[in-house]
Short mmCIF file of C-alpha atoms in Angstrom, two decimals:
data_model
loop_
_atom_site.label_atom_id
_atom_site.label_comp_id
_atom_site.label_asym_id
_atom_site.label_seq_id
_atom_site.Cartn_x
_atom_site.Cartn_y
_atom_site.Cartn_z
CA UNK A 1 82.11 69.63 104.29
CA UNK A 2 80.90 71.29 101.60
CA UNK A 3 78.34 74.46 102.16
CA UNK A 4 75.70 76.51 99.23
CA UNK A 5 75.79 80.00 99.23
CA UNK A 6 74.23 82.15 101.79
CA UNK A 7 74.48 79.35 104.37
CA UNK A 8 75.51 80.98 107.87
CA UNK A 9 77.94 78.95 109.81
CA UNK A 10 79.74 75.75 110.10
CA UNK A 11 82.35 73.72 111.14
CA UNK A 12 85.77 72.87 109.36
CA UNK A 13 88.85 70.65 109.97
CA UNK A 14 90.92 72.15 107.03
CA UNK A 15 91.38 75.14 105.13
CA UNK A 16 90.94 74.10 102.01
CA UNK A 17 87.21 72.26 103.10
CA UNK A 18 86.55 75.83 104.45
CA UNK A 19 87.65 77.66 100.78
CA UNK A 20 85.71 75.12 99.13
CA UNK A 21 82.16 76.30 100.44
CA UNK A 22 80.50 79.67 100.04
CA UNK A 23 79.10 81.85 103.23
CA UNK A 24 77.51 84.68 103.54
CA UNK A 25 79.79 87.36 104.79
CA UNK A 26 79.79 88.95 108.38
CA UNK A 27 79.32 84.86 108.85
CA UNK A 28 81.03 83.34 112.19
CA UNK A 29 82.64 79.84 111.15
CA UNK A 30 84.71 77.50 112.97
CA UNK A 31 88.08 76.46 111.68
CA UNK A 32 90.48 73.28 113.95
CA UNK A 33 88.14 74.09 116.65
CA UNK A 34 89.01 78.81 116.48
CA UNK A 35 86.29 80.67 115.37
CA UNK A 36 86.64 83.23 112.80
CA UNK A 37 84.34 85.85 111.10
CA UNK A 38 84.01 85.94 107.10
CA UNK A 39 84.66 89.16 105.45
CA UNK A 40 84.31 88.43 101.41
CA UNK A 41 81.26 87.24 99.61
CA UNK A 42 82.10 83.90 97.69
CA UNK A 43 85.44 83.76 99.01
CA UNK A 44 85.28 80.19 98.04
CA UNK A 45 85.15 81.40 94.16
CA UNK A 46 89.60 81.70 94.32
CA UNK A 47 89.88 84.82 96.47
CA UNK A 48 93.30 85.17 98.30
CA UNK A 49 93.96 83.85 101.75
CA UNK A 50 94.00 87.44 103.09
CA UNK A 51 90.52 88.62 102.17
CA UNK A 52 88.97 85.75 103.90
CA UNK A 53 88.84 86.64 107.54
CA UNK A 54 87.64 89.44 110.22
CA UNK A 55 88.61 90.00 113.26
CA UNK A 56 89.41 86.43 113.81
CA UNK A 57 88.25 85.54 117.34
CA UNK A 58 90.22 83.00 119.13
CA UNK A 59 90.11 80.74 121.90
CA UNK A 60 93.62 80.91 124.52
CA UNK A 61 97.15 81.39 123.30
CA UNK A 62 97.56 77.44 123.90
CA UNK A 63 95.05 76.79 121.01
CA UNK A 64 97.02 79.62 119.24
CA UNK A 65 100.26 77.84 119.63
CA UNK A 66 98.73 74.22 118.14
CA UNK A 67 97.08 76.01 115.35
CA UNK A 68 97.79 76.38 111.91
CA UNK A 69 96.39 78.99 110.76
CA UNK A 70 96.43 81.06 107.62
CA UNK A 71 97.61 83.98 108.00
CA UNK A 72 99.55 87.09 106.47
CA UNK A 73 102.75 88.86 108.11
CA UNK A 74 101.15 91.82 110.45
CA UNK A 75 97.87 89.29 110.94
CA UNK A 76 97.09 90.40 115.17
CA UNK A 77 95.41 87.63 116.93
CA UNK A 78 93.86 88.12 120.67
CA UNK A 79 93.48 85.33 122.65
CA UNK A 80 90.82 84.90 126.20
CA UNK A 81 93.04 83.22 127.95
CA UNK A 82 96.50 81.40 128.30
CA UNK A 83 95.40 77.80 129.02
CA UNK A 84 91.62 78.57 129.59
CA UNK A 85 89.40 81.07 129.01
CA UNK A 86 89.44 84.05 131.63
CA UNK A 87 92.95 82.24 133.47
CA UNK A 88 94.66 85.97 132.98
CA UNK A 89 96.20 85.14 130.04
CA UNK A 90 95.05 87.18 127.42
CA UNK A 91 96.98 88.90 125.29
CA UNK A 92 97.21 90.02 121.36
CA UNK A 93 99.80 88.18 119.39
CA UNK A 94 101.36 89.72 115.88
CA UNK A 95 102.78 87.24 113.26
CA UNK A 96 106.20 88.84 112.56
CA UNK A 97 106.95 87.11 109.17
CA UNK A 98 109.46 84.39 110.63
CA UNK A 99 108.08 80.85 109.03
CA UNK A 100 110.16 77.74 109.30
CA UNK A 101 110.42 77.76 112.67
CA UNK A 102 110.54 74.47 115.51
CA UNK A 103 106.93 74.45 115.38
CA UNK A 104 104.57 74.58 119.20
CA UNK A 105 106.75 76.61 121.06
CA UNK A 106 105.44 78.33 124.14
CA UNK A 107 107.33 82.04 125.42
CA UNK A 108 108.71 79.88 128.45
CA UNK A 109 110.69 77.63 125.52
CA UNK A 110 111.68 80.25 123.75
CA UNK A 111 112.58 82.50 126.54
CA UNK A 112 111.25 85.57 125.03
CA UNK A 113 107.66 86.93 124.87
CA UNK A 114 107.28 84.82 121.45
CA UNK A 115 105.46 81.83 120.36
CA UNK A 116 105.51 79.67 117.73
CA UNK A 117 102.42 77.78 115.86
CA UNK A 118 102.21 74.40 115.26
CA UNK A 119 103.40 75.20 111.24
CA UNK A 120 106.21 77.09 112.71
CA UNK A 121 105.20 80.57 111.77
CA UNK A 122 106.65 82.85 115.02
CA UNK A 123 104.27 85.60 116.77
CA UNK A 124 105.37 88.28 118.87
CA UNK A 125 103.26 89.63 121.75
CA UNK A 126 102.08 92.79 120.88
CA UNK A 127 103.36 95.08 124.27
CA UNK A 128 103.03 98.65 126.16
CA UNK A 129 105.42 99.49 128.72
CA UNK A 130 104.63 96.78 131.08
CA UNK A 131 102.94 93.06 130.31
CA UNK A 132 101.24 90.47 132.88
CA UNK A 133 103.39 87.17 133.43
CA UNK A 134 100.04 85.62 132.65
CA UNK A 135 100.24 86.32 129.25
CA UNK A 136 103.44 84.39 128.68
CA UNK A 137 101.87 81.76 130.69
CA UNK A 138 103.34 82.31 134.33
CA UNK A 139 99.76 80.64 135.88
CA UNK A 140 100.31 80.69 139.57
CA UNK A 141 100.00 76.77 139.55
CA UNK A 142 103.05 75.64 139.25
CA UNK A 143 106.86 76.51 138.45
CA UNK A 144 106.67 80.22 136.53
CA UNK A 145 110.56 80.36 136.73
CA UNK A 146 110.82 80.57 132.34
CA UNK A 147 107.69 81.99 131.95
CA UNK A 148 108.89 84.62 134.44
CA UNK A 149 112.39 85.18 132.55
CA UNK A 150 110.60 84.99 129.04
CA UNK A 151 108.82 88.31 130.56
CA UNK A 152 111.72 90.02 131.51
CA UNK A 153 114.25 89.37 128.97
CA UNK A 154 111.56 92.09 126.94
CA UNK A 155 109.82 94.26 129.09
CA UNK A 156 109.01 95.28 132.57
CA UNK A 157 106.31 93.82 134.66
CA UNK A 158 102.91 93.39 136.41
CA UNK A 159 102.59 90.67 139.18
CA UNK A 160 98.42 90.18 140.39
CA UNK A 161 99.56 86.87 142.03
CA UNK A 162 102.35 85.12 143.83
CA UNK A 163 104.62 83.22 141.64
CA UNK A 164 106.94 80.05 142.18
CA UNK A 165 110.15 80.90 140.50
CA UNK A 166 113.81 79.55 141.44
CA UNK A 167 116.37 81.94 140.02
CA UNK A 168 115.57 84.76 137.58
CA UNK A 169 117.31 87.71 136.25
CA UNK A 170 116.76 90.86 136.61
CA UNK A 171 117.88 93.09 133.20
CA UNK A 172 118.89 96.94 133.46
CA UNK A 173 115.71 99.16 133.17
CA UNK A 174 112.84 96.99 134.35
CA UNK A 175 110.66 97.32 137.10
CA UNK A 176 108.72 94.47 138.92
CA UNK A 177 105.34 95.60 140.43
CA UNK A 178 102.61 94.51 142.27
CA UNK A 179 98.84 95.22 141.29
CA UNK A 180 97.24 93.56 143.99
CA UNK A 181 97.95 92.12 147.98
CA UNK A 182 100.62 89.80 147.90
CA UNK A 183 101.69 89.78 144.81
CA UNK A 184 105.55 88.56 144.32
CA UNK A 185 107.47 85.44 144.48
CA UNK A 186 107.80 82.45 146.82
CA UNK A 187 110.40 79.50 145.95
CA UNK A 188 114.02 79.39 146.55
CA UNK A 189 117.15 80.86 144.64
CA UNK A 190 117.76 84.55 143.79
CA UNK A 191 115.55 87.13 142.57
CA UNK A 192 119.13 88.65 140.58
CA UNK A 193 119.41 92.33 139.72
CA UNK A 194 122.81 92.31 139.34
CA UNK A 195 124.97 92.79 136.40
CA UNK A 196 127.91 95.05 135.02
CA UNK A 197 126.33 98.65 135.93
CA UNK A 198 123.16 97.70 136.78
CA UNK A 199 120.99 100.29 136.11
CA UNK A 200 117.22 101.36 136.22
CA UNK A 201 115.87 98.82 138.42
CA UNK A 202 112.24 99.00 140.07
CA UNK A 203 110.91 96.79 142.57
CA UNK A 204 107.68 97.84 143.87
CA UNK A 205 104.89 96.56 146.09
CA UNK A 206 106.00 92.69 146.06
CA UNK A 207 106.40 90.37 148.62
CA UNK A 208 109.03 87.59 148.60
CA UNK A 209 108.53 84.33 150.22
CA UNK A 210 110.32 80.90 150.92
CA UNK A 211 114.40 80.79 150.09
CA UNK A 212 115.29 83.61 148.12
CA UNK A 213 117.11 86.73 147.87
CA UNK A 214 116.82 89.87 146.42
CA UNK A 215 120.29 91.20 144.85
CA UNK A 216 120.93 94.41 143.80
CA UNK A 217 124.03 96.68 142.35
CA UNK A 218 126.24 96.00 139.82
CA UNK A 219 128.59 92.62 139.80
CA UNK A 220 131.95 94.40 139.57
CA UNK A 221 133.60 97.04 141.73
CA UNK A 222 135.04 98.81 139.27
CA UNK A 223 131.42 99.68 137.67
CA UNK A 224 128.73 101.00 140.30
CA UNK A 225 125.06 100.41 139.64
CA UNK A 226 122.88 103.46 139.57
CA UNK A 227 119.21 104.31 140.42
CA UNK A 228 118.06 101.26 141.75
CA UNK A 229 114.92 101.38 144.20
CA UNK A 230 113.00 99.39 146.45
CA UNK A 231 110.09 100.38 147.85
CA UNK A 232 107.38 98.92 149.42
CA UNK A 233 108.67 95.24 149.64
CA UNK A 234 108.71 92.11 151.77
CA UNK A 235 111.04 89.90 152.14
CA UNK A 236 110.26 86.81 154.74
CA UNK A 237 112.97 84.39 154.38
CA UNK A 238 114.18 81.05 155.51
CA UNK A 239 117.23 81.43 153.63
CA UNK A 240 120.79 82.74 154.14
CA UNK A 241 120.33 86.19 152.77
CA UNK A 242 117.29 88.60 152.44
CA UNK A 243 117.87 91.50 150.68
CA UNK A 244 121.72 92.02 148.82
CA UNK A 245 122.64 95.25 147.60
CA UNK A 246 126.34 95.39 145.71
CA UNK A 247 128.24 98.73 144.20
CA UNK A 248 125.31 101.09 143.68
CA UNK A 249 124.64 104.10 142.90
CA UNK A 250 121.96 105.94 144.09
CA UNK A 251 120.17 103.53 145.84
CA UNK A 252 116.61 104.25 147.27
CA UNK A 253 115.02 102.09 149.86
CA UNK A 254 110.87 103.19 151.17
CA UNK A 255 109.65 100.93 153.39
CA UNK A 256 111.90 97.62 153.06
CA UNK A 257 110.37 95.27 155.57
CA UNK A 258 113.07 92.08 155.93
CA UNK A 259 111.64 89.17 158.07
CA UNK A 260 114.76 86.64 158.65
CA UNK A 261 114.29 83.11 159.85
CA UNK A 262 117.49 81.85 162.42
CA UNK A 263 119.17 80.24 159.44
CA UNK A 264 119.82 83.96 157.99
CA UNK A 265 122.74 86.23 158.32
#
């Protein structure tokens, strides 16, 4: 598709039918289906790939994670949505340089708060001290167990809904909290805090559901756990165990409500 000067829009399947027209800049054109704003006059005239696009604005990090996109090392993408638009999973994603990568990789296949586009160029997700599951595409509609782990193998976390998970992990200096009623886990498994001197552990306004356990401390005698608290959690199990806590440290429990079917012990 091939556009004169001045013209104000348009749809494109490649990049090189996009550089081939000319658009009037502050213009919003549509590249494999993501929008993006033009920020050079005549950038069809042999202008690097870098000077062509404005605060790009794309659809969710799915699209994201088919795309292939041009794009520079430090490029910052924000995305409305993990799956679909206004599904909780927005987030801003930073290309970090890496090319050559397995290409369409979601965080939960990676494991990390990463994803990879469909030319194999990886993107970080750009973080403060605490992310949303959502982001890394733990939905609430299904199994969140990777998506879950992807989130806390980087950085603490804020639960709005109740997740299905299995068995996660639970890395030194990380705290799980709830933002709104009933927000936690349900499933069955362990909810596992527990490692060689645990440490720095924060679970906070969450409620646990279904077959699993909360374990806490550190997973040696000979090394204690330290400052590890609870506070303001539920556990209502149908499991063995409830709540574990092994070789800590300063441990501080407020308001640990335990609700144990006739299976538990």
């Amino acid at each position: 598709m091939a556009m004169s000067n001045g013209v104000t829009g348009g749809n494109f399947s490649t990049l090189a039918d996009l550089q081939a027209s000319k658009v009037r800049v502050d213009t919003k054109v549509s590249l494999n289906g993501i929008d993006y704003t033009i920020n050079s006059v005549n950038f069809g005239d042999g202008l690097a790939v870098n000077s062509l696009f404005a605060n790009p604005v794309i659809g969710t990090t799915t699209s994201l994670v088919n795309s292939t996109l041009p794009l520079n090392t430090g490029d910052v993408r924000e995305t409305n949505g993990f799956t679909t638009s206004g599904d909780g999973g927005g987030a801003k994603w930073k290309f970090t340089g890496v090319t050559g990568q397995t290409p369409s990789q979601t965080p939960a296949q990676l494991g990390k708060p990463s994803l990879n586009d469909a030319s194999g160029n990886q993107w970080d997700l750009v973080v403060s001290c605490y992310i949303s599951p959502e982001s890394v595409g733990a939905l609430a509609v299904s199994d969140d167990t990777l998506a879950i782990q992807a989130a806390l193998n980087f950085c603490s976390i804020k639960l709005s809904k109740n997740h299905q998970i299995t068995n996660i992990t639970v890395p030194s200096d990380r705290t799980i909290i709830g933002v709104s009623a009933g927000a936690g886990f349900n499933g069955a498994g362990s909810i596992n805090g527990r490692s060689v001197a645990a440490k720095n552990q924060r679970y906070e306004n969450i409620t646990i559901n279904g077959e699993l356990e909360l374990a806490v401390g550190s997973s040696q005698s000979e090394t204690y756990g330290e400052n590890i608290t609870i506070k303001n959690v539920e556990v209502n199990t149908v499991g063995a165990f409830g709540v574990q806590a092994f070789f800590t440290d300063n441990l501080n429990v407020y308001d640990l409500r335990i609700f144990m079917s006739t299976n538990a012990r």
